[in-house]
mmCIF file of C-alpha atoms in Angstrom:
data_model
loop_
_atom_site.group_PDB
_atom_site.id
_atom_site.type_symbol
_atom_site.label_atom_id
_atom_site.label_comp_id
_atom_site.label_asym_id
_atom_site.label_seq_id
_atom_site.Cartn_x
_atom_site.Cartn_y
_atom_site.Cartn_z
ATOM 1 C CA MET A 1 17.380 6.585 -5.272
ATOM 2 C CA HIS A 2 15.175 4.944 -8.470
ATOM 3 C CA VAL A 3 17.436 3.819 -11.127
ATOM 4 C CA PRO A 4 15.175 4.415 -14.351
ATOM 5 C CA ASP A 5 15.950 2.595 -17.662
ATOM 6 C CA GLY A 6 19.125 4.000 -19.881
ATOM 7 C CA PHE A 7 21.778 5.231 -17.126
ATOM 8 C CA ILE A 8 23.112 1.483 -16.981
ATOM 9 C CA ASP A 9 24.191 -0.762 -19.898
ATOM 10 C CA ALA A 10 22.624 -4.341 -20.633
ATOM 11 C CA PRO A 11 25.535 -6.090 -18.701
ATOM 12 C CA VAL A 12 25.977 -4.704 -15.872
ATOM 13 C CA SER A 13 21.871 -4.732 -15.148
ATOM 14 C CA VAL A 14 21.978 -8.362 -15.606
ATOM 15 C CA GLY A 15 24.948 -8.738 -13.682
ATOM 16 C CA ALA A 16 23.018 -6.762 -11.162
ATOM 17 C CA GLY A 17 19.218 -8.573 -11.618
ATOM 18 C CA VAL A 18 21.463 -12.257 -10.843
ATOM 19 C CA VAL A 19 23.231 -10.515 -7.442
ATOM 20 C CA ALA A 20 19.365 -9.437 -7.153
ATOM 21 C CA ALA A 21 17.596 -13.004 -7.274
ATOM 22 C CA ALA A 22 20.377 -14.704 -5.331
ATOM 23 C CA ALA A 23 19.865 -12.151 -2.433
ATOM 24 C CA VAL A 24 16.022 -12.439 -3.134
ATOM 25 C CA ALA A 25 16.248 -16.457 -3.139
ATOM 26 C CA VAL A 26 18.685 -16.378 0.213
ATOM 27 C CA SER A 27 16.570 -13.808 2.419
ATOM 28 C CA LEU A 28 13.327 -16.502 1.598
ATOM 29 C CA ARG A 29 15.059 -18.823 3.538
ATOM 30 C CA GLY A 30 16.149 -16.341 5.808
ATOM 31 C CA ALA A 31 13.019 -14.967 6.243
ATOM 32 C CA ARG A 32 11.231 -18.104 7.134
ATOM 33 C CA ARG A 33 13.305 -18.387 10.576
ATOM 34 C CA GLU A 34 12.688 -14.583 11.310
ATOM 35 C CA ILE A 35 8.726 -14.995 11.001
ATOM 36 C CA ALA A 36 8.403 -18.057 12.355
ATOM 37 C CA GLY A 37 10.784 -17.722 15.116
ATOM 38 C CA GLU A 38 13.090 -20.588 14.564
ATOM 39 C CA ALA A 39 14.757 -19.828 18.076
ATOM 40 C CA ASP A 40 11.467 -19.578 19.872
ATOM 41 C CA ALA A 41 10.044 -22.682 20.655
ATOM 42 C CA SER A 42 6.722 -21.628 21.209
ATOM 43 C CA GLY A 43 5.754 -19.769 17.909
ATOM 44 C CA ALA A 44 6.091 -16.013 19.382
ATOM 45 C CA GLY A 45 8.016 -14.986 16.241
ATOM 46 C CA ALA A 46 5.680 -15.150 13.991
ATOM 47 C CA GLU A 47 2.770 -13.456 15.921
ATOM 48 C CA ARG A 48 5.380 -11.166 16.100
ATOM 49 C CA THR A 49 6.533 -10.296 12.509
ATOM 50 C CA ALA A 50 3.942 -12.251 10.004
ATOM 51 C CA PRO A 51 1.609 -9.463 10.626
ATOM 52 C CA LEU A 52 4.296 -6.959 10.688
ATOM 53 C CA ALA A 53 5.977 -7.393 7.578
ATOM 54 C CA GLY A 54 3.407 -6.735 4.876
ATOM 55 C CA LEU A 55 2.712 -3.302 7.132
ATOM 56 C CA VAL A 56 5.864 -2.343 6.765
ATOM 57 C CA ALA A 57 6.377 -2.953 3.034
ATOM 58 C CA ALA A 58 2.754 -0.651 2.878
ATOM 59 C CA PHE A 59 4.556 2.102 4.890
ATOM 60 C CA ILE A 60 7.639 2.011 3.523
ATOM 61 C CA PHE A 61 5.561 2.442 -0.034
ATOM 62 C CA ALA A 62 3.853 5.316 1.385
ATOM 63 C CA VAL A 63 6.630 7.556 2.830
ATOM 64 C CA GLN A 64 8.743 7.120 -0.395
ATOM 65 C CA MET A 65 5.792 9.398 -1.833
ATOM 66 C CA LEU A 66 6.817 12.304 0.382
ATOM 67 C CA ASN A 67 10.088 13.896 -0.669
ATOM 68 C CA PHE A 68 11.259 16.172 0.998
ATOM 69 C CA PRO A 69 13.241 19.072 0.134
ATOM 70 C CA VAL A 70 16.573 19.310 1.035
ATOM 71 C CA GLY A 71 18.156 22.707 -0.603
ATOM 72 C CA ALA A 72 19.863 23.593 -3.563
ATOM 73 C CA GLY A 73 16.436 22.778 -5.505
ATOM 74 C CA THR A 74 16.693 19.198 -4.784
ATOM 75 C CA SER A 75 14.508 16.840 -3.018
ATOM 76 C CA GLY A 76 14.837 13.329 -1.365
ATOM 77 C CA HIS A 77 12.683 10.377 -0.214
ATOM 78 C CA LEU A 78 12.962 7.483 2.195
ATOM 79 C CA LEU A 79 14.998 4.954 0.656
ATOM 80 C CA GLY A 80 13.484 2.423 3.397
ATOM 81 C CA GLY A 81 16.142 -0.763 3.744
ATOM 82 C CA ALA A 82 17.532 0.390 7.499
ATOM 83 C CA LEU A 83 13.620 0.969 8.569
ATOM 84 C CA ALA A 84 13.252 -2.419 7.508
ATOM 85 C CA THR A 85 15.743 -4.110 9.006
ATOM 86 C CA ILE A 86 15.207 -2.840 12.173
ATOM 87 C CA LEU A 87 11.726 -3.477 12.533
ATOM 88 C CA VAL A 88 10.988 -6.856 10.745
ATOM 89 C CA GLY A 89 15.362 -8.116 10.336
ATOM 90 C CA PRO A 90 17.445 -8.065 7.458
ATOM 91 C CA TYR A 91 16.050 -11.384 5.735
ATOM 92 C CA THR A 92 12.416 -10.289 5.242
ATOM 93 C CA ALA A 93 14.022 -6.163 5.211
ATOM 94 C CA VAL A 94 14.906 -7.828 1.503
ATOM 95 C CA LEU A 95 11.951 -9.119 0.508
ATOM 96 C CA VAL A 96 9.940 -6.028 1.636
ATOM 97 C CA ILE A 97 11.744 -4.104 -0.382
ATOM 98 C CA SER A 98 11.377 -5.928 -3.251
ATOM 99 C CA VAL A 99 7.890 -5.889 -2.937
ATOM 100 C CA VAL A 100 7.868 -1.591 -2.663
ATOM 101 C CA LEU A 101 10.286 -1.647 -5.379
ATOM 102 C CA LEU A 102 8.205 -4.645 -7.900
ATOM 103 C CA VAL A 103 4.899 -2.553 -7.279
ATOM 104 C CA GLN A 104 6.354 0.508 -7.970
ATOM 105 C CA GLY A 105 8.026 -0.581 -11.414
ATOM 106 C CA LEU A 106 5.197 -2.659 -12.665
ATOM 107 C CA LEU A 107 1.873 0.095 -11.447
ATOM 108 C CA PHE A 108 3.826 3.366 -11.501
ATOM 109 C CA ALA A 109 6.786 3.344 -14.126
ATOM 110 C CA ASP A 110 8.979 4.172 -11.287
ATOM 111 C CA GLY A 111 12.593 2.798 -11.943
ATOM 112 C CA GLY A 112 13.195 1.225 -14.802
ATOM 113 C CA LEU A 113 12.267 -2.553 -15.337
ATOM 114 C CA THR A 114 15.901 -3.556 -16.881
ATOM 115 C CA ALA A 115 17.234 -1.406 -13.632
ATOM 116 C CA LEU A 116 14.733 -3.796 -11.260
ATOM 117 C CA GLY A 117 17.899 -5.851 -10.167
ATOM 118 C CA ILE A 118 20.328 -2.758 -9.760
ATOM 119 C CA ASN A 119 17.641 -0.873 -8.022
ATOM 120 C CA ILE A 120 16.612 -3.866 -5.293
ATOM 121 C CA THR A 121 20.100 -4.190 -4.927
ATOM 122 C CA LEU A 122 21.402 -0.883 -4.194
ATOM 123 C CA MET A 123 18.101 -0.333 -2.077
ATOM 124 C CA GLY A 124 16.924 -3.872 -0.923
ATOM 125 C CA VAL A 125 20.545 -5.247 -0.369
ATOM 126 C CA VAL A 126 23.124 -3.051 0.424
ATOM 127 C CA THR A 127 21.104 -0.171 2.581
ATOM 128 C CA VAL A 128 19.996 -3.617 4.671
ATOM 129 C CA VAL A 129 23.402 -5.391 4.902
ATOM 130 C CA VAL A 130 25.325 -1.662 6.019
ATOM 131 C CA SER A 131 22.681 -0.576 8.233
ATOM 132 C CA GLN A 132 22.646 -4.157 9.911
ATOM 133 C CA VAL A 133 26.341 -4.697 10.513
ATOM 134 C CA VAL A 134 26.117 -1.060 11.857
ATOM 135 C CA PHE A 135 23.127 -1.142 13.803
ATOM 136 C CA ARG A 136 24.425 -4.800 15.761
ATOM 137 C CA VAL A 137 28.010 -3.204 16.111
ATOM 138 C CA LEU A 138 26.079 0.121 17.904
ATOM 139 C CA LEU A 139 24.001 -1.980 19.827
ATOM 140 C CA ARG A 140 26.909 -3.977 21.127
ATOM 141 C CA LEU A 141 29.138 -0.513 22.179
ATOM 142 C CA LEU A 142 26.464 2.079 23.544
ATOM 143 C CA PRO A 143 25.264 0.528 26.791
ATOM 144 C CA ARG A 144 22.042 -1.327 27.260
ATOM 145 C CA GLY A 145 18.874 -1.036 29.130
ATOM 146 C CA ARG A 146 18.692 2.901 27.843
ATOM 147 C CA ARG A 147 16.053 4.380 25.957
ATOM 148 C CA THR A 148 18.322 6.459 23.718
ATOM 149 C CA THR A 149 20.377 3.398 22.602
ATOM 150 C CA LEU A 150 17.244 1.878 20.478
ATOM 151 C CA GLY A 151 16.579 5.587 19.359
ATOM 152 C CA ALA A 152 20.960 6.457 18.459
ATOM 153 C CA SER A 153 21.469 3.075 16.729
ATOM 154 C CA SER A 154 18.727 3.369 13.979
ATOM 155 C CA PHE A 155 19.089 6.670 12.850
ATOM 156 C CA ILE A 156 23.241 6.259 12.659
ATOM 157 C CA ALA A 157 22.689 3.240 10.881
ATOM 158 C CA ALA A 158 19.697 4.728 8.880
ATOM 159 C CA PHE A 159 22.024 7.656 7.936
ATOM 160 C CA VAL A 160 25.221 5.178 7.172
ATOM 161 C CA SER A 161 22.831 3.246 4.767
ATOM 162 C CA VAL A 162 21.889 6.072 2.386
ATOM 163 C CA PRO A 163 25.204 7.715 1.246
ATOM 164 C CA ALA A 164 26.649 3.803 1.049
ATOM 165 C CA ALA A 165 23.545 3.577 -0.877
ATOM 166 C CA ALA A 166 24.867 6.061 -3.475
ATOM 167 C CA ALA A 167 28.499 5.083 -3.447
ATOM 168 C CA ALA A 168 27.303 1.571 -4.718
ATOM 169 C CA PHE A 169 25.475 3.327 -7.594
ATOM 170 C CA THR A 170 28.891 4.816 -8.492
ATOM 171 C CA CYS A 171 30.616 1.466 -8.253
ATOM 172 C CA LEU A 172 27.552 0.341 -10.789
ATOM 173 C CA TYR A 173 28.364 3.662 -13.250
ATOM 174 C CA ALA A 174 31.756 3.240 -13.153
ATOM 175 C CA LEU A 175 31.068 -0.403 -15.007
ATOM 176 C CA GLY A 176 28.644 0.018 -16.814
ATOM 177 C CA GLY A 177 27.841 3.856 -17.696
ATOM 178 C CA THR A 178 26.079 4.820 -20.542
ATOM 179 C CA ALA A 179 27.404 8.705 -20.600
ATOM 180 C CA ASP A 180 30.652 9.748 -21.088
ATOM 181 C CA VAL A 181 31.197 11.305 -17.544
ATOM 182 C CA SER A 182 33.631 11.787 -14.835
ATOM 183 C CA VAL A 183 33.454 8.884 -12.453
ATOM 184 C CA ALA A 184 34.779 11.145 -9.810
ATOM 185 C CA LYS A 185 32.329 13.858 -10.161
ATOM 186 C CA VAL A 186 29.215 11.276 -9.850
ATOM 187 C CA ALA A 187 31.324 10.173 -7.181
ATOM 188 C CA THR A 188 31.539 13.507 -5.228
ATOM 189 C CA ALA A 189 27.635 14.716 -6.337
ATOM 190 C CA MET A 190 25.878 11.782 -5.459
ATOM 191 C CA VAL A 191 27.482 11.044 -1.908
ATOM 192 C CA GLY A 192 27.349 14.808 -1.023
ATOM 193 C CA VAL A 193 23.351 15.200 -1.675
ATOM 194 C CA HIS A 194 22.594 11.815 -0.430
ATOM 195 C CA LEU A 195 24.448 12.985 2.625
ATOM 196 C CA LEU A 196 21.930 15.386 3.588
ATOM 197 C CA ILE A 197 18.901 12.651 2.441
ATOM 198 C CA GLY A 198 20.446 10.225 5.117
ATOM 199 C CA LEU A 199 19.123 12.641 7.695
ATOM 200 C CA GLY A 200 15.905 12.891 6.420
ATOM 201 C CA GLU A 201 16.215 8.936 6.407
ATOM 202 C CA ALA A 202 17.709 9.074 10.011
ATOM 203 C CA ALA A 203 14.774 11.242 10.959
ATOM 204 C CA ILE A 204 12.040 9.377 9.854
ATOM 205 C CA THR A 205 13.153 5.579 10.967
ATOM 206 C CA MET A 206 13.957 6.868 14.424
ATOM 207 C CA LEU A 207 10.896 8.502 15.161
ATOM 208 C CA THR A 208 9.226 5.045 13.495
ATOM 209 C CA VAL A 209 11.005 2.332 15.781
ATOM 210 C CA GLY A 210 10.844 4.568 18.274
ATOM 211 C CA SER A 211 7.120 4.697 17.776
ATOM 212 C CA VAL A 212 6.457 1.260 17.003
ATOM 213 C CA ALA A 213 8.524 0.219 20.305
ATOM 214 C CA ALA A 214 7.172 2.388 22.607
ATOM 215 C CA VAL A 215 4.063 0.527 22.261
ATOM 216 C CA ARG A 216 4.846 -2.809 20.993
ATOM 217 C CA PRO A 217 8.643 -3.205 22.454
ATOM 218 C CA ASP A 218 8.152 -6.876 21.289
ATOM 219 C CA LEU A 219 7.349 -6.604 17.759
ATOM 220 C CA VAL A 220 11.079 -4.246 16.660
ATOM 221 C CA HIS A 221 13.056 -7.534 15.444
ATOM 222 C CA GLY A 222 16.543 -5.140 16.399
ATOM 223 C CA ALA A 223 15.027 -4.358 20.206
ATOM 224 C CA GLN A 224 15.636 -8.157 21.041
ATOM 225 C CA GLY A 225 17.799 -8.643 23.593
ATOM 226 C CA LEU A 226 18.078 -4.894 24.842
ATOM 227 C CA ARG A 227 16.682 -5.344 28.355
ATOM 228 C CA ARG A 228 18.447 -4.218 31.256
ATOM 229 C CA ARG A 229 19.908 -6.517 33.938
ATOM 230 C CA LEU A 230 19.619 -7.167 37.585
ATOM 231 C CA GLU A 231 21.587 -7.853 40.112
ATOM 232 C CA LEU A 232 19.907 -10.088 42.740
ATOM 233 C CA ARG A 233 22.059 -10.610 45.220
ATOM 234 C CA ASN A 234 21.658 -13.656 48.103
ATOM 235 C CA ALA A 235 21.796 -12.903 51.432
ATOM 236 C CA ALA A 236 24.562 -14.186 53.624
ATOM 237 C CA VAL A 237 24.439 -15.513 57.522
ATOM 238 C CA THR A 238 27.144 -13.758 59.682
ATOM 239 C CA LEU A 239 28.415 -15.138 62.640
ATOM 240 C CA PRO A 240 29.419 -12.643 65.961
ATOM 241 C CA GLY A 241 32.481 -11.244 65.785
ATOM 242 C CA ARG A 242 33.371 -12.524 62.079
ATOM 243 C CA PRO A 243 32.953 -10.764 58.983
ATOM 244 C CA ALA A 244 30.666 -10.892 56.440
ATOM 245 C CA PRO A 245 31.472 -12.971 53.727
ATOM 246 C CA PRO A 246 31.905 -11.670 50.364
ATOM 247 C CA VAL A 247 28.430 -11.614 47.895
ATOM 248 C CA PRO A 248 28.699 -12.620 44.907
ATOM 249 C CA ALA A 249 26.467 -10.670 41.864
ATOM 250 C CA VAL A 250 23.980 -12.775 39.919
ATOM 251 C CA ARG A 251 22.575 -10.862 36.473
ATOM 252 C CA ALA A 252 19.496 -12.099 35.411
ATOM 253 C CA PRO A 253 17.570 -10.478 32.491
ATOM 254 C CA VAL A 254 13.854 -8.766 33.208
ATOM 255 C CA PRO A 255 11.566 -10.484 31.522
ATOM 256 C CA GLU A 256 9.541 -8.310 28.594
ATOM 257 C CA ALA A 257 6.286 -6.783 29.563
ATOM 258 C CA ALA A 258 3.711 -8.216 26.880
ATOM 259 C CA PRO A 259 0.240 -6.582 26.538
ATOM 260 C CA ALA A 260 -2.472 -7.870 28.781
ATOM 261 C CA ARG A 261 -4.286 -8.875 25.903
ATOM 262 C CA PRO A 262 -1.196 -8.489 22.921
ATOM 263 C CA GLY A 263 -3.772 -10.414 19.888
ATOM 264 C CA ARG A 264 -6.393 -6.702 20.566
ATOM 265 C CA ALA A 265 -3.308 -4.557 20.912
ATOM 266 C CA LYS A 266 -1.379 -5.797 17.450
ATOM 267 C CA ARG A 267 -4.738 -5.343 15.397
ATOM 268 C CA TRP A 268 -4.970 -2.454 16.690
ATOM 269 C CA LEU A 269 -1.560 -1.574 16.074
ATOM 270 C CA TRP A 270 -2.020 -3.326 12.649
ATOM 271 C CA ALA A 271 -5.422 -1.223 12.258
ATOM 272 C CA LEU A 272 -3.075 2.117 13.040
ATOM 273 C CA GLY A 273 -0.441 1.562 10.722
ATOM 274 C CA VAL A 274 -2.809 0.861 7.734
ATOM 275 C CA ALA A 275 -4.575 4.511 8.538
ATOM 276 C CA ALA A 276 -1.279 6.138 9.229
ATOM 277 C CA SER A 277 0.225 4.484 5.668
ATOM 278 C CA LEU A 278 -3.330 5.623 3.464
ATOM 279 C CA ALA A 279 -3.198 9.088 5.184
ATOM 280 C CA LEU A 280 0.684 9.464 3.906
ATOM 281 C CA ALA A 281 -0.289 8.785 0.656
ATOM 282 C CA GLY A 282 -3.606 10.057 0.494
ATOM 283 C CA VAL A 283 -3.150 13.087 1.800
ATOM 284 C CA VAL A 284 0.634 14.020 2.758
ATOM 285 C CA SER A 285 1.264 12.924 -0.427
ATOM 286 C CA TYR A 286 -0.314 16.005 -2.183
ATOM 287 C CA TYR A 287 2.454 18.139 0.234
ATOM 288 C CA ALA A 288 5.744 16.785 -0.951
ATOM 289 C CA SER A 289 8.101 18.362 -2.965
ATOM 290 C CA ASP A 290 8.303 18.667 -6.413
ATOM 291 C CA ALA A 291 12.213 19.084 -6.519
ATOM 292 C CA PRO A 292 14.010 16.229 -8.612
ATOM 293 C CA ASP A 293 15.643 13.670 -6.129
ATOM 294 C CA GLY A 294 18.859 13.439 -5.644
ATOM 295 C CA LEU A 295 19.709 11.048 -8.400
ATOM 296 C CA GLN A 296 17.510 12.840 -10.592
ATOM 297 C CA LYS A 297 19.416 16.040 -10.010
ATOM 298 C CA VAL A 298 22.646 15.029 -10.421
ATOM 299 C CA ALA A 299 22.032 13.671 -13.350
ATOM 300 C CA GLY A 300 20.736 16.319 -14.923
ATOM 301 C CA ASP A 301 23.436 18.349 -13.940
ATOM 302 C CA GLN A 302 26.549 15.884 -14.604
ATOM 303 C CA GLY A 303 24.825 15.695 -19.054
ATOM 304 C CA PHE A 304 23.546 11.517 -17.855
ATOM 305 C CA ASP A 305 20.170 12.239 -17.569
ATOM 306 C CA GLU A 306 19.271 12.304 -21.257
ATOM 307 C CA LYS A 307 20.484 8.776 -21.548
ATOM 308 C CA GLN A 308 17.232 7.541 -19.703
ATOM 309 C CA LYS A 309 14.865 5.770 -21.056
ATOM 310 C CA ASP A 310 11.279 5.261 -21.103
ATOM 311 C CA SER A 311 9.901 2.004 -18.674
ATOM 312 C CA GLY A 312 8.360 -0.418 -19.784
ATOM 313 C CA THR A 313 5.542 0.349 -17.934
ATOM 314 C CA LYS A 314 4.774 4.170 -18.938
ATOM 315 C CA ASP A 315 1.494 3.650 -20.204
ATOM 316 C CA SER A 316 -0.227 2.299 -17.094
ATOM 317 C CA PRO A 317 -2.852 3.784 -16.302
ATOM 318 C CA LEU A 318 -1.058 5.012 -12.632
ATOM 319 C CA ALA A 319 2.491 5.453 -14.366
ATOM 320 C CA GLY A 320 4.430 8.435 -12.374
ATOM 321 C CA TYR A 321 1.657 8.628 -9.738
ATOM 322 C CA GLY A 322 -1.198 10.140 -11.457
ATOM 323 C CA SER A 323 -4.721 8.579 -12.641
ATOM 324 C CA LYS A 324 -5.608 8.960 -15.854
ATOM 325 C CA ASP A 325 -9.327 9.266 -14.982
ATOM 326 C CA SER A 326 -8.211 12.332 -12.915
ATOM 327 C CA ASP A 327 -8.152 15.642 -13.880
ATOM 328 C CA ASP A 328 -7.126 17.217 -11.166
ATOM 329 C CA ASP A 329 -3.154 16.539 -10.069
ATOM 330 C CA GLY A 330 -4.018 16.518 -6.076
ATOM 331 C CA ILE A 331 -6.652 14.056 -6.458
ATOM 332 C CA SER A 332 -4.850 11.998 -8.891
ATOM 333 C CA ARG A 333 -2.004 11.218 -6.842
ATOM 334 C CA SER A 334 -4.142 10.831 -3.725
ATOM 335 C CA LEU A 335 -5.891 8.241 -5.561
ATOM 336 C CA ALA A 336 -2.466 6.616 -6.786
ATOM 337 C CA GLY A 337 -1.312 6.395 -2.880
ATOM 338 C CA VAL A 338 -4.806 4.686 -2.335
ATOM 339 C CA ILE A 339 -4.174 2.155 -4.517
ATOM 340 C CA GLY A 340 0.114 1.468 -4.135
ATOM 341 C CA VAL A 341 -0.532 1.109 -0.612
ATOM 342 C CA GLY A 342 -3.871 -0.968 -0.364
ATOM 343 C CA THR A 343 -1.624 -3.444 -3.370
ATOM 344 C CA THR A 344 1.907 -3.230 -1.574
ATOM 345 C CA LEU A 345 -0.100 -4.235 1.643
ATOM 346 C CA ALA A 346 -2.116 -7.136 -0.114
ATOM 347 C CA VAL A 347 0.808 -8.810 -2.247
ATOM 348 C CA GLY A 348 3.668 -8.052 0.653
ATOM 349 C CA THR A 349 0.690 -9.213 3.333
ATOM 350 C CA GLY A 350 0.453 -12.752 0.967
ATOM 351 C CA VAL A 351 4.318 -13.020 0.329
ATOM 352 C CA PHE A 352 4.821 -13.443 4.113
ATOM 353 C CA ILE A 353 1.887 -15.678 5.065
ATOM 354 C CA VAL A 354 3.159 -18.225 2.922
ATOM 355 C CA VAL A 355 6.406 -17.744 3.737
ATOM 356 C CA ARG A 356 5.425 -18.336 7.519
ATOM 357 C CA ARG A 357 3.070 -21.243 6.350
ATOM 358 C CA ARG A 358 5.834 -22.954 4.477
ATOM 359 C CA ARG A 359 7.882 -23.312 7.353
ATOM 360 C CA SER A 360 5.266 -23.953 9.532
ATOM 361 C CA ALA A 361 4.447 -27.170 7.291
ATOM 362 C CA ALA A 362 6.485 -30.777 8.283
ATOM 363 C CA GLN A 363 10.182 -29.999 8.095
ATOM 364 C CA PRO A 364 12.448 -32.123 5.005
ATOM 365 C CA SER A 365 15.939 -33.259 6.009
ATOM 366 C CA GLU A 366 18.586 -30.452 5.534
ATOM 367 C CA PRO A 367 19.347 -31.936 1.934
ATOM 368 C CA GLU A 368 15.636 -31.530 0.582
ATOM 369 C CA ARG A 369 15.616 -28.157 2.090
ATOM 370 C CA ALA A 370 19.119 -27.072 0.608
ATOM 371 C CA ALA A 371 18.102 -28.849 -2.615
ATOM 372 C CA VAL A 372 14.687 -26.441 -2.852
ATOM 373 C CA THR A 373 17.354 -23.524 -1.766
ATOM 374 C CA ALA A 374 19.426 -24.373 -4.760
ATOM 375 C CA VAL A 375 16.689 -24.995 -7.399
ATOM 376 C CA THR A 376 14.756 -22.037 -5.950
ATOM 377 C CA ALA A 377 17.835 -19.429 -6.568
ATOM 378 C CA VAL A 378 18.855 -20.966 -9.793
ATOM 379 C CA THR A 379 14.936 -20.376 -10.772
ATOM 380 C CA ALA A 380 14.907 -17.052 -9.613
ATOM 381 C CA VAL A 381 18.338 -15.784 -11.183
ATOM 382 C CA THR A 382 17.582 -16.942 -14.582
ATOM 383 C CA ALA A 383 13.857 -15.751 -14.655
ATOM 384 C CA VAL A 384 15.510 -12.138 -13.550
ATOM 385 C CA THR A 385 18.211 -12.676 -15.639
ATOM 386 C CA ALA A 386 16.424 -13.304 -19.215
ATOM 387 C CA VAL A 387 13.686 -11.072 -18.485
ATOM 388 C CA THR A 388 16.123 -7.922 -18.171
ATOM 389 C CA ALA A 389 18.243 -9.355 -21.017
ATOM 390 C CA VAL A 390 15.056 -9.402 -23.619
ATOM 391 C CA THR A 391 14.140 -6.191 -22.221
ATOM 392 C CA ALA A 392 17.564 -4.436 -22.610
ATOM 393 C CA VAL A 393 17.822 -5.777 -26.149
ATOM 394 C CA ASP A 394 14.256 -4.832 -26.819
ATOM 395 C CA GLN A 395 15.296 -0.886 -25.675
ATOM 396 C CA GLU A 396 18.759 -0.867 -27.704
ATOM 397 C CA VAL A 397 16.746 -1.782 -30.674
ATOM 398 C CA PRO A 398 16.068 1.462 -32.760
#
């Protein structure tokens, strides 16, 4: 669901850019707490989340290259908001998806530059918020301590997040669509096809979360607190001829089992994740579906695909996930995928290392933190809005 330039007009694109920039600014502060483990005085949260965040970004980039068929000449791909939310937390997830979209937009011309704020809002904010709410509600409703609880909650949260993003796109199109197309038809088509894509999203999310939880459950942010509680009964002393007094049950959480050598286990998991990402992007992507994705299919059927404009990075050597130095499409796509995974991993890891170190530094006072957050938000909003507006105006000029 990478929205290209031209589908949404400049005012709505700027508004979405403001929303996206504000969400990123707020997420920077929230991610510091998630990565540094604010609730854990031992700093264990940083050990769990910081190394995983960059890897999650690279993995989502790789899996998004794997378009899967959903029928009627349409394909879909992972959005990743729910997966990132469950693995590393909602605030960090917004930053993860933003990093992925930034790399895709700048290097691969996937999604327009003027639509960057729209894509972050849809794929990095809407999916994260919806999946977080659904996931937490399900954890409260489903029985704790069962292996199926985490998997079922992940599946349903991921599934719901995809048509929610499609519905959000329809709202933006109703406000600033550039073609005279029935909004009701767009809504019906978008939600309908993305219900099918949501099944693929749900399956990928459930399998990935389950695989990580099976090896290192302490690395799954959404699994925190999912521990079976034991009933401990105190022994009672009874006198002959008298009934035994009632014994109150004391429920106590069972400590999570930690690996004997967590540092080595973490390194092996990280290495395995990198290898899997490279394999998916460099090898499996060769067999991905060539059919248009859900948004492209709807745009073609409804007649607003003609409004699409070339991205400002269309001349990038890797535009379209291909390398201009190779004549073989398969090798070209594989090479582009490997470069994309490496770039996303480097950028994502760098971002989260900086976030972790800033949190680990001396803590400023509350007014100072509020002032820094406000300045960061205003700066980010201004920068994104200015770039979006300038690019949009430039594309409007014949």
